[in-house]
Tab-separated table of C-alpha atoms in Angstrom:
chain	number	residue	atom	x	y	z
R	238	UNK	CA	-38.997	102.834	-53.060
R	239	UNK	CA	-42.767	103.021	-51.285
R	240	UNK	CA	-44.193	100.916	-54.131
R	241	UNK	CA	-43.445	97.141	-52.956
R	242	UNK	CA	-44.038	98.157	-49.151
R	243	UNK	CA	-47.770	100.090	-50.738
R	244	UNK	CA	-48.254	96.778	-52.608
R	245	UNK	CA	-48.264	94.559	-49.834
R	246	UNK	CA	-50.576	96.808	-47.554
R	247	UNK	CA	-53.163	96.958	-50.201
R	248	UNK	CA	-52.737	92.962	-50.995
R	249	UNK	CA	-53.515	92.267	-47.224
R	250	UNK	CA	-56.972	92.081	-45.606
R	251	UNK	CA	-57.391	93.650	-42.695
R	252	UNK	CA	-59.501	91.655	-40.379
R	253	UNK	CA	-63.110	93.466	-39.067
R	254	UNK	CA	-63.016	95.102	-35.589
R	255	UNK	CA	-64.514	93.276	-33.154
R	256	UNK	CA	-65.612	95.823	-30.549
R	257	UNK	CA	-67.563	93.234	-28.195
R	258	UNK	CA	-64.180	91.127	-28.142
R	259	UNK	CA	-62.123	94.591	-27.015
R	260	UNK	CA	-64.515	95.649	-24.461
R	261	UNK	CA	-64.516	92.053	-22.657
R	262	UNK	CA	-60.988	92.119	-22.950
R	263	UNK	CA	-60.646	93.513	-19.049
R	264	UNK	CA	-63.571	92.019	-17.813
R	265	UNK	CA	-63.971	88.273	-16.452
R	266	UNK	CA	-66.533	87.470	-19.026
R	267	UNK	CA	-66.110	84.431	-21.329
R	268	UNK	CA	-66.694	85.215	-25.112
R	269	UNK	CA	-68.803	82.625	-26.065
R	270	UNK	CA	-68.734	81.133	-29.701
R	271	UNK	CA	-71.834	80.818	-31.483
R	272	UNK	CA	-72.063	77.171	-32.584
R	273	UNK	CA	-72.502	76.614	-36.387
R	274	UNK	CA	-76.029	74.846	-37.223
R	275	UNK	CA	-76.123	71.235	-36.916
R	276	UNK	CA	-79.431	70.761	-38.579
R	277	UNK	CA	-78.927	70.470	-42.060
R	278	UNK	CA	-81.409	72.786	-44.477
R	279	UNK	CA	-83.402	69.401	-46.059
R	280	UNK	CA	-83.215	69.138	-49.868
R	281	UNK	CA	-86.199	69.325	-51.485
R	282	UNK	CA	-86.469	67.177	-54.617
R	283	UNK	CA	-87.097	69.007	-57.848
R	284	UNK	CA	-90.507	67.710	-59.419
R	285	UNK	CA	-90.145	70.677	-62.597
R	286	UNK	CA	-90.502	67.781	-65.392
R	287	UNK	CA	-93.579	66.827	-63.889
R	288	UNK	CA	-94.859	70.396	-63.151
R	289	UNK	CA	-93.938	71.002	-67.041
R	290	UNK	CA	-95.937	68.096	-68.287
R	291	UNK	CA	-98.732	68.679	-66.387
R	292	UNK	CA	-98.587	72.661	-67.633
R	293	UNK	CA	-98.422	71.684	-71.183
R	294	UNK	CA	-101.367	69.059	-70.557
R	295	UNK	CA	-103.541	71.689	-69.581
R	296	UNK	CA	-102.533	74.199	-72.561
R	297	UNK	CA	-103.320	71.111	-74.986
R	298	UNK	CA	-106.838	70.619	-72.882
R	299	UNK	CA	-107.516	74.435	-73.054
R	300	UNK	CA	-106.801	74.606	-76.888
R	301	UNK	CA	-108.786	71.957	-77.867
R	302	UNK	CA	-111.804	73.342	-75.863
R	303	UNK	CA	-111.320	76.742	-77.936
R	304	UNK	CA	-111.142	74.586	-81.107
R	305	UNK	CA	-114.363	72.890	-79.951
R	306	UNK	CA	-116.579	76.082	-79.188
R	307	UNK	CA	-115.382	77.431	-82.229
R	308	UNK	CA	-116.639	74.700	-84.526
R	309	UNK	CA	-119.618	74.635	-82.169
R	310	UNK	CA	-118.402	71.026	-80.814
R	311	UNK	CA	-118.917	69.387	-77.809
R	312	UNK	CA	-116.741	69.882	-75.398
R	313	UNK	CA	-113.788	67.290	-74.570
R	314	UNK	CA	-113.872	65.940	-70.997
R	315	UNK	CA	-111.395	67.626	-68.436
R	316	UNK	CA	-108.265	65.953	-68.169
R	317	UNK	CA	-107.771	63.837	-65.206
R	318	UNK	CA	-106.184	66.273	-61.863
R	319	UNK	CA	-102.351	65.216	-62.086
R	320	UNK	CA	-101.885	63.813	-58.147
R	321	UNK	CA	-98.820	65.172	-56.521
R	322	UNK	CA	-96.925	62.095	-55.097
R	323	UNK	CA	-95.673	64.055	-52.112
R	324	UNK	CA	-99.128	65.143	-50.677
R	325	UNK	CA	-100.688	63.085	-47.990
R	326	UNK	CA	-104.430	61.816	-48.287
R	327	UNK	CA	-106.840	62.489	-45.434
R	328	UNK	CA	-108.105	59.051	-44.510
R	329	UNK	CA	-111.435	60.989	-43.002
R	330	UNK	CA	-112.162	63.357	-46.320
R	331	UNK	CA	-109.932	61.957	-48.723
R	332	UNK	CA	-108.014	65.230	-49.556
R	333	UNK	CA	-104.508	65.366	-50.329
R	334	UNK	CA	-102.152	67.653	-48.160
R	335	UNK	CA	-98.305	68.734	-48.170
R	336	UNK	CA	-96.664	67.459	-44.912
R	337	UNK	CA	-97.297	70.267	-42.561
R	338	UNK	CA	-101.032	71.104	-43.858
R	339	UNK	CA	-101.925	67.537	-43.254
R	340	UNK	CA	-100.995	67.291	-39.739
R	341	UNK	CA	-102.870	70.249	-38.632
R	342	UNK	CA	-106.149	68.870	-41.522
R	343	UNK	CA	-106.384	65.482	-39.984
R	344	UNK	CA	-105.994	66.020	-36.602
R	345	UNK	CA	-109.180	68.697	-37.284
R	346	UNK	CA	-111.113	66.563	-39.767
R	347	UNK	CA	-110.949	63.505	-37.315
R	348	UNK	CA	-112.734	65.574	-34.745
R	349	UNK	CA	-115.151	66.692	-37.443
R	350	UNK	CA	-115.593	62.735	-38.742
R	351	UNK	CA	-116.124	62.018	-34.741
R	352	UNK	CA	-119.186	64.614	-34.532
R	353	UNK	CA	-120.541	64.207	-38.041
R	354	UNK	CA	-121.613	60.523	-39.313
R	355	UNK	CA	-121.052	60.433	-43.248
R	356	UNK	CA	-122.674	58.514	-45.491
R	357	UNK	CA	-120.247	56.289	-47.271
R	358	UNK	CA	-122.704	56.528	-50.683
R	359	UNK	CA	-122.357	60.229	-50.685
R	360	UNK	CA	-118.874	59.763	-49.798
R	361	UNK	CA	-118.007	57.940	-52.787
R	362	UNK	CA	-119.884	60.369	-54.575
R	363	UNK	CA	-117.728	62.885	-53.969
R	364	UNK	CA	-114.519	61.412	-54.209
R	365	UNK	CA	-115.960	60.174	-57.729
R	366	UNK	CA	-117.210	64.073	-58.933
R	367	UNK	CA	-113.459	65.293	-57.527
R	368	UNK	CA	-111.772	62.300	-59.544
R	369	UNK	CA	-113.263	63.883	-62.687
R	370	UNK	CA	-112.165	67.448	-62.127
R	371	UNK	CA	-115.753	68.656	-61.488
R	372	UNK	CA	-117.039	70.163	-58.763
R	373	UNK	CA	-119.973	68.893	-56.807
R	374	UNK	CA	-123.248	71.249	-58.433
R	375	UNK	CA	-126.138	71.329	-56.073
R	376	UNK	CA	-129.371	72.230	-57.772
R	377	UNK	CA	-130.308	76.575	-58.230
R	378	UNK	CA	-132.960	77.571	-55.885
R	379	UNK	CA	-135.010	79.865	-57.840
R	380	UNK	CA	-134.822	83.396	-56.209
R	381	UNK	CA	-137.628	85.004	-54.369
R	382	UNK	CA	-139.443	88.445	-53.612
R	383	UNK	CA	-139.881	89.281	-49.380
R	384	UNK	CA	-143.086	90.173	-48.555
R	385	UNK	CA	-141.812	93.628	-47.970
R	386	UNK	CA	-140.018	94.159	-51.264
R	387	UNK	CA	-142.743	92.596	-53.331
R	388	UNK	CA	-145.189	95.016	-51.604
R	389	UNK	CA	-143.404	97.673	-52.693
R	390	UNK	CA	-142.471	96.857	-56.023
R	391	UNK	CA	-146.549	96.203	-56.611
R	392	UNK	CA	-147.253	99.632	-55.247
R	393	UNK	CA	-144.492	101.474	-57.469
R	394	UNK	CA	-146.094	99.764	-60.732
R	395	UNK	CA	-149.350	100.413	-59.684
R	396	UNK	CA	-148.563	103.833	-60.154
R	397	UNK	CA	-146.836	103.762	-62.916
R	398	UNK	CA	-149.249	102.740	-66.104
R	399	UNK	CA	-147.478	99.376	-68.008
R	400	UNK	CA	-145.148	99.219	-65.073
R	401	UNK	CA	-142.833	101.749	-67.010
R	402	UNK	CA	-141.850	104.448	-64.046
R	403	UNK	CA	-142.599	108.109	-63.485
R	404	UNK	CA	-138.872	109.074	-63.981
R	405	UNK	CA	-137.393	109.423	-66.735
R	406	UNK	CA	-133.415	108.823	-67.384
R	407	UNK	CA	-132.862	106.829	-63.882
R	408	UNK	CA	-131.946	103.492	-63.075
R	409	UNK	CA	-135.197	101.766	-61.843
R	410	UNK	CA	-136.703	98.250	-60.783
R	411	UNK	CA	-140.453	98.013	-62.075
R	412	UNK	CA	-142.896	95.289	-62.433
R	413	UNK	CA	-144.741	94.154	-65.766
R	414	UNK	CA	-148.216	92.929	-65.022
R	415	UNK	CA	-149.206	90.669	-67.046
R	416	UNK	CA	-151.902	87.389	-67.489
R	417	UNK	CA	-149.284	85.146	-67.092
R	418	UNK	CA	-147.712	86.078	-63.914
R	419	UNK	CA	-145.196	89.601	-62.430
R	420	UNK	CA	-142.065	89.901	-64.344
R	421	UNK	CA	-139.504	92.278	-62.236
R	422	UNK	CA	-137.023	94.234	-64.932
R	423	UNK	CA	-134.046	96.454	-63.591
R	424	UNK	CA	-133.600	99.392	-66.468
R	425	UNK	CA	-132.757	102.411	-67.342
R	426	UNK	CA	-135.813	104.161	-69.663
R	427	UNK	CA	-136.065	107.447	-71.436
């Protein structure tokens, strides 16, 4: 006899308690309703086939530089950087920015273009070297001894006979003298 009454408790859903709405129930306070958003989320538009061609673009690039230094080739040129449609260019640097990046970058890079005067040669340049993929190499400065540290490492081989050190078994930095010039050598010896 309790089955169809059971039944029809157990199909119902009970609401959840609201305990804000039964404490203002005595009270002169207004509930208020929170207003759904009216701002709609904004789609963003799927780019995957182009993220997938450029991905397998770069796997065919890589392979046939592993191919190359293999068969002791040459090696390919890069493969032109894929630009992303939705980025904005700087018109002061000529970078490319998403939406909100670029606001902030050229707002800051037009204060920078205001102090700094660029040459539009060297400009180009750059914009040329970053067309190709490569970045910009300035020329190695050859590295030098201080005064201090080249004092040092004179008096340490000094006392050491063919610059080979005193201690054995350590890690050491000693000088060859030689005609030609001071070679410095980092070592461990016997």
């Amino acid at each position: 006899r309790h089955g169809p009454i059971c039944r029809k408790l157990f199909n119902k859903k009970r609401k959840p308690f609201n305990s804000l709405k039964q404490r203002l129930q005595g009270t002169d306070i207004l509930t208020v309703r929170k207003t759904p958003q009216s701002k709609p989320q904004p789609v963003r538009k799927s780019n995957w086939r182009q993220q997938h061609e450029d991905f397998i673009n770069a796997i065919r690039s890589a392979k046939q530089c592993t191919l190359a230094i293999k068969e002791g080739r040459p090696l390919p040129p890069p493969p032109p950087p894929a630009i992303n449609p939705d980025y904005i260019q700087c018109p002061y640097c000529m970078r490319r920015f998403n939406e909100t990046a670029a606001t902030r970058h050229i707002n800051f890079c037009k204060d920078q273009s205001s102090r700094r005067v660029f040459d539009p040669a060297q400009t180009a340049a750059k914009l040329a070297s970053r067309a190709q993929g490569r970045a910009q190499v300035s020329p190695k400065k050859e590295p030098t001894v201080t005064s201090a540290v080249g004092a040092l490492l004179q008096n340490r081989a000094l006392d050491t006979p063919n610059g080979v050190p005193a201690r054995s078994g350590k890690s050491e930095c000693f000088l060859q003298l030689s005609s030609d010039g001071v070679t410095i050598s980092f070592g461990i010896h016997p």
